Amino acid sequence: MKNKVLSRFDYILLLAIAILITMGVMFIYSSSINSEGVSLTNEWKKQIIWAGIGLVILVVAAIYDYRRLENISMWFYIGLVVILIYTRIFGRLVNGARSWIGIGEFGIQPSEFGKIFFILYLARYLDESRNELPIKRFFIAIGIMILPMGLILIQPDMGTASVYIPIFLFMCFMADIPLTYIVYVLSFGMLTIIFAILPVWNSEIARQPIAVITILTNLKFRVILIFTTSFIASISFILRKYFHFPKYMNWISYCFSILAFSLIGSMMFSKVLKYYQIKRLIVFMDPNTDPLGSGWNIIQSKIAIGAGGPVGQGFLHGTQSHYRFLPQQSTDFIFSILSEEMGFLGGCLVFFLYLAIFIRILMIIRQCPNHYGTYIASGIFGMITFHFFINVGMVMGIMPITGIPLLFLSYGGSSLLTVMTCMGLLMSINYRKKDLY
């Protein structure tokens, strides 16, 4: 039995995780050093403790049969909704968001752990509904996503809430939901954000009135536009369904309904987020428009990455972090510190390790003998992929600043324990790939 356990354990995945976490602790420690060589925080010590706890959780999750979670996943999901409501009312206010609960210095971010519960329950529903109509499966799946995501948005924590979308899309894709439905949600989300940020972009980046964008800032014009697009979408649908007009009427209804819902969604989005939060989403386009405010983080991050050169300035010899130019440098901008001290080669090493993790997850998805495990693994893949590309793109100045950490590397107990639990689930799926369901 012992040899069976050891032979099925995913050592490649475990090695990649161990190296990334070790690098994370190293540069969390480096981020705590000031220009005089004195450590200002003990975050690196806490990260070691979280890593140790995470390793135990990983092993337990890997040994535990993930298939037993299917029957109780609904209770996890209900618990997630309850605790998110509690957090919104009684949680701590940190960085403008009420998304933490805890006692004293000890605190957790329920929305981080909620990703696991969301994945487990959505996987259960998609597995049980395989014989139902795709449109029904899709709308119920959207409802399963919107409830926790909406509660997180009103905290407000847009960064964490946005992670639920790629998880949902990857899982629906693997569950054979028609691609047109998935593209619909993706287009709706992107257009909602674009319509919400365009007025701020017009005033902060373009700095000149543009007639088309002015419509979005005028409530009367926006209502007229919503009514018009909704009317066109409805008429096109009726003509196709009841009067047998050509098939292109379906596409007209499809496109104009996306526009209508996006215009409505952008109004709600603008109400949830404050002006300065929306400004953070667009400042990456031209950080020099506010170099001492919203653009400061991106400018300093790009300086740090550029200063690293091919091989870096050496461990503990970075200037941007030690002179405290980078805010939140142990969390959101940990890759900037790593790149400054380890250079291009260090960045390539991180990319290589993540690539190894991605390949292993895809292999687990391909070899999984049952749908439930496939959906879980695809949700985890979506989560890790989104975190990686958004965070790395953010620190390079090619993505908006959303406060999404770089998993395994960034400081934070909640995010580290969440991703370690996910890795344990992946190993549990891989361990049982030869078992009959």
PDB file of C-alpha atoms in Angstrom, residues 255-390:
ATOM      1  CA  CYS A 255     -25.263  40.884 -30.429  1.00  0.00           C
ATOM      2  CA  PHE A 256     -27.789  43.566 -29.496  1.00  0.00           C
ATOM      3  CA  SER A 257     -28.832  41.745 -26.315  1.00  0.00           C
ATOM      4  CA  ILE A 258     -25.173  41.680 -25.257  1.00  0.00           C
ATOM      5  CA  LEU A 259     -25.024  45.446 -25.825  1.00  0.00           C
ATOM      6  CA  ALA A 260     -28.217  46.039 -23.848  1.00  0.00           C
ATOM      7  CA  PHE A 261     -27.176  43.928 -20.871  1.00  0.00           C
ATOM      8  CA  SER A 262     -23.672  45.406 -20.921  1.00  0.00           C
ATOM      9  CA  LEU A 263     -25.033  48.954 -20.789  1.00  0.00           C
ATOM     10  CA  ILE A 264     -27.206  48.024 -17.818  1.00  0.00           C
ATOM     11  CA  GLY A 265     -24.347  46.146 -16.159  1.00  0.00           C
ATOM     12  CA  SER A 266     -21.958  49.066 -16.580  1.00  0.00           C
ATOM     13  CA  MET A 267     -24.374  51.326 -14.704  1.00  0.00           C
ATOM     14  CA  MET A 268     -24.391  48.889 -11.778  1.00  0.00           C
ATOM     15  CA  PHE A 269     -20.622  48.448 -12.032  1.00  0.00           C
ATOM     16  CA  SER A 270     -20.104  52.207 -11.790  1.00  0.00           C
ATOM     17  CA  LYS A 271     -22.292  52.311  -8.682  1.00  0.00           C
ATOM     18  CA  VAL A 272     -20.323  49.550  -6.923  1.00  0.00           C
ATOM     19  CA  LEU A 273     -16.847  50.953  -7.684  1.00  0.00           C
ATOM     20  CA  LYS A 274     -15.692  54.428  -6.758  1.00  0.00           C
ATOM     21  CA  TYR A 275     -14.124  56.828  -9.259  1.00  0.00           C
ATOM     22  CA  TYR A 276     -10.570  56.229  -7.995  1.00  0.00           C
ATOM     23  CA  GLN A 277     -11.052  52.444  -8.258  1.00  0.00           C
ATOM     24  CA  ILE A 278     -12.119  52.730 -11.883  1.00  0.00           C
ATOM     25  CA  LYS A 279      -9.189  55.054 -12.469  1.00  0.00           C
ATOM     26  CA  ARG A 280      -6.832  52.313 -11.266  1.00  0.00           C
ATOM     27  CA  LEU A 281      -8.214  50.044 -14.000  1.00  0.00           C
ATOM     28  CA  ILE A 282      -7.241  52.402 -16.811  1.00  0.00           C
ATOM     29  CA  VAL A 283      -4.107  54.138 -15.578  1.00  0.00           C
ATOM     30  CA  PHE A 284      -1.897  51.357 -17.002  1.00  0.00           C
ATOM     31  CA  MET A 285      -2.648  52.783 -20.466  1.00  0.00           C
ATOM     32  CA  ASP A 286      -0.725  55.930 -19.547  1.00  0.00           C
ATOM     33  CA  PRO A 287       0.575  55.942 -15.949  1.00  0.00           C
ATOM     34  CA  ASN A 288       2.237  59.323 -16.509  1.00  0.00           C
ATOM     35  CA  THR A 289      -1.189  60.987 -16.419  1.00  0.00           C
ATOM     36  CA  ASP A 290      -1.035  60.566 -12.623  1.00  0.00           C
ATOM     37  CA  PRO A 291       2.614  59.719 -11.810  1.00  0.00           C
ATOM     38  CA  LEU A 292       2.335  60.470  -8.095  1.00  0.00           C
ATOM     39  CA  GLY A 293      -1.089  58.879  -7.637  1.00  0.00           C
ATOM     40  CA  SER A 294      -2.697  55.967  -9.463  1.00  0.00           C
ATOM     41  CA  GLY A 295       0.228  55.633 -11.885  1.00  0.00           C
ATOM     42  CA  TRP A 296       2.916  55.465  -9.179  1.00  0.00           C
ATOM     43  CA  ASN A 297       2.724  51.679  -8.649  1.00  0.00           C
ATOM     44  CA  ILE A 298       3.075  50.836 -12.334  1.00  0.00           C
ATOM     45  CA  ILE A 299       5.902  53.311 -12.941  1.00  0.00           C
ATOM     46  CA  GLN A 300       7.940  52.021  -9.986  1.00  0.00           C
ATOM     47  CA  SER A 301       7.226  48.398 -10.892  1.00  0.00           C
ATOM     48  CA  LYS A 302       8.448  48.882 -14.458  1.00  0.00           C
ATOM     49  CA  ILE A 303      11.575  50.633 -13.152  1.00  0.00           C
ATOM     50  CA  ALA A 304      12.270  47.675 -10.848  1.00  0.00           C
ATOM     51  CA  ILE A 305      11.814  45.090 -13.612  1.00  0.00           C
ATOM     52  CA  GLY A 306      13.938  47.091 -16.036  1.00  0.00           C
ATOM     53  CA  ALA A 307      16.694  47.591 -13.437  1.00  0.00           C
ATOM     54  CA  GLY A 308      17.063  43.820 -13.084  1.00  0.00           C
ATOM     55  CA  GLY A 309      18.601  43.392 -16.513  1.00  0.00           C
ATOM     56  CA  PRO A 310      19.593  39.890 -17.650  1.00  0.00           C
ATOM     57  CA  VAL A 311      20.753  38.449 -14.299  1.00  0.00           C
ATOM     58  CA  GLY A 312      19.501  40.925 -11.699  1.00  0.00           C
ATOM     59  CA  GLN A 313      21.168  43.062  -9.054  1.00  0.00           C
ATOM     60  CA  GLY A 314      21.537  40.168  -6.638  1.00  0.00           C
ATOM     61  CA  PHE A 315      19.479  38.871  -3.735  1.00  0.00           C
ATOM     62  CA  LEU A 316      18.839  41.614  -1.120  1.00  0.00           C
ATOM     63  CA  HIS A 317      20.443  44.210  -3.403  1.00  0.00           C
ATOM     64  CA  GLY A 318      17.342  45.620  -5.082  1.00  0.00           C
ATOM     65  CA  THR A 319      16.860  49.359  -4.634  1.00  0.00           C
ATOM     66  CA  GLN A 320      13.189  49.853  -5.493  1.00  0.00           C
ATOM     67  CA  SER A 321      11.983  47.626  -2.682  1.00  0.00           C
ATOM     68  CA  HIS A 322      14.618  48.480  -0.078  1.00  0.00           C
ATOM     69  CA  TYR A 323      14.034  52.197  -0.497  1.00  0.00           C
ATOM     70  CA  ARG A 324      10.278  51.523  -0.242  1.00  0.00           C
ATOM     71  CA  PHE A 325       9.342  52.825  -3.694  1.00  0.00           C
ATOM     72  CA  LEU A 326       7.063  49.864  -4.326  1.00  0.00           C
ATOM     73  CA  PRO A 327       3.831  49.795  -2.287  1.00  0.00           C
ATOM     74  CA  GLN A 328       2.340  46.397  -1.370  1.00  0.00           C
ATOM     75  CA  GLN A 329       5.610  44.907  -2.532  1.00  0.00           C
ATOM     76  CA  SER A 330       5.272  41.630  -0.672  1.00  0.00           C
ATOM     77  CA  THR A 331       1.841  40.911  -2.155  1.00  0.00           C
ATOM     78  CA  ASP A 332       0.789  42.428  -5.484  1.00  0.00           C
ATOM     79  CA  PHE A 333       4.287  43.392  -6.688  1.00  0.00           C
ATOM     80  CA  ILE A 334       6.379  40.450  -5.510  1.00  0.00           C
ATOM     81  CA  PHE A 335       7.307  39.642  -9.138  1.00  0.00           C
ATOM     82  CA  SER A 336       8.788  43.136  -9.502  1.00  0.00           C
ATOM     83  CA  ILE A 337      11.174  42.518  -6.604  1.00  0.00           C
ATOM     84  CA  LEU A 338      12.084  39.083  -7.930  1.00  0.00           C
ATOM     85  CA  SER A 339      12.795  40.501 -11.392  1.00  0.00           C
ATOM     86  CA  GLU A 340      14.927  43.324  -9.999  1.00  0.00           C
ATOM     87  CA  GLU A 341      17.104  40.984  -7.922  1.00  0.00           C
ATOM     88  CA  MET A 342      17.127  37.895 -10.191  1.00  0.00           C
ATOM     89  CA  GLY A 343      16.696  39.623 -13.532  1.00  0.00           C
ATOM     90  CA  PHE A 344      15.317  38.191 -16.749  1.00  0.00           C
ATOM     91  CA  LEU A 345      16.604  34.712 -15.887  1.00  0.00           C
ATOM     92  CA  GLY A 346      14.736  34.730 -12.587  1.00  0.00           C
ATOM     93  CA  GLY A 347      11.550  35.763 -14.349  1.00  0.00           C
ATOM     94  CA  CYS A 348      12.047  32.978 -16.881  1.00  0.00           C
ATOM     95  CA  LEU A 349      12.439  30.483 -14.040  1.00  0.00           C
ATOM     96  CA  VAL A 350       9.068  31.541 -12.611  1.00  0.00           C
ATOM     97  CA  PHE A 351       7.496  31.223 -16.068  1.00  0.00           C
ATOM     98  CA  PHE A 352       9.011  27.764 -16.508  1.00  0.00           C
ATOM     99  CA  LEU A 353       7.723  26.549 -13.130  1.00  0.00           C
ATOM    100  CA  TYR A 354       4.243  27.841 -13.872  1.00  0.00           C
ATOM    101  CA  LEU A 355       4.380  26.218 -17.299  1.00  0.00           C
ATOM    102  CA  ALA A 356       5.216  22.902 -15.610  1.00  0.00           C
ATOM    103  CA  ILE A 357       2.176  23.346 -13.328  1.00  0.00           C
ATOM    104  CA  PHE A 358      -0.086  24.186 -16.270  1.00  0.00           C
ATOM    105  CA  ILE A 359       1.078  21.141 -18.234  1.00  0.00           C
ATOM    106  CA  ARG A 360       0.575  18.847 -15.234  1.00  0.00           C
ATOM    107  CA  ILE A 361      -2.969  20.156 -14.678  1.00  0.00           C
ATOM    108  CA  LEU A 362      -3.837  19.673 -18.350  1.00  0.00           C
ATOM    109  CA  MET A 363      -2.518  16.113 -18.173  1.00  0.00           C
ATOM    110  CA  ILE A 364      -4.629  15.468 -15.062  1.00  0.00           C
ATOM    111  CA  ILE A 365      -7.698  16.817 -16.873  1.00  0.00           C
ATOM    112  CA  ARG A 366      -6.955  14.617 -19.899  1.00  0.00           C
ATOM    113  CA  GLN A 367      -6.447  11.458 -17.844  1.00  0.00           C
ATOM    114  CA  CYS A 368      -9.298  11.932 -15.365  1.00  0.00           C
ATOM    115  CA  PRO A 369     -11.751   9.016 -15.609  1.00  0.00           C
ATOM    116  CA  ASN A 370     -14.861  10.921 -14.473  1.00  0.00           C
ATOM    117  CA  HIS A 371     -16.611  14.196 -15.185  1.00  0.00           C
ATOM    118  CA  TYR A 372     -16.641  15.484 -11.610  1.00  0.00           C
ATOM    119  CA  GLY A 373     -12.850  15.359 -11.330  1.00  0.00           C
ATOM    120  CA  THR A 374     -12.464  16.854 -14.807  1.00  0.00           C
ATOM    121  CA  TYR A 375     -14.616  19.846 -13.882  1.00  0.00           C
ATOM    122  CA  ILE A 376     -12.757  20.413 -10.602  1.00  0.00           C
ATOM    123  CA  ALA A 377      -9.365  20.312 -12.327  1.00  0.00           C
ATOM    124  CA  SER A 378     -10.504  22.658 -15.109  1.00  0.00           C
ATOM    125  CA  GLY A 379     -11.820  25.168 -12.550  1.00  0.00           C
ATOM    126  CA  ILE A 380      -8.498  25.125 -10.715  1.00  0.00           C
ATOM    127  CA  PHE A 381      -6.686  25.546 -14.028  1.00  0.00           C
ATOM    128  CA  GLY A 382      -8.803  28.603 -14.818  1.00  0.00           C
ATOM    129  CA  MET A 383      -8.108  30.109 -11.404  1.00  0.00           C
ATOM    130  CA  ILE A 384      -4.321  29.665 -11.486  1.00  0.00           C
ATOM    131  CA  THR A 385      -4.022  30.767 -15.124  1.00  0.00           C
ATOM    132  CA  PHE A 386      -5.991  33.955 -14.467  1.00  0.00           C
ATOM    133  CA  HIS A 387      -3.973  34.814 -11.345  1.00  0.00           C
ATOM    134  CA  PHE A 388      -0.694  34.320 -13.175  1.00  0.00           C
ATOM    135  CA  PHE A 389      -1.394  36.299 -16.336  1.00  0.00           C
ATOM    136  CA  ILE A 390      -3.221  39.152 -14.600  1.00  0.00           C
TER     137      ILE A 390
END
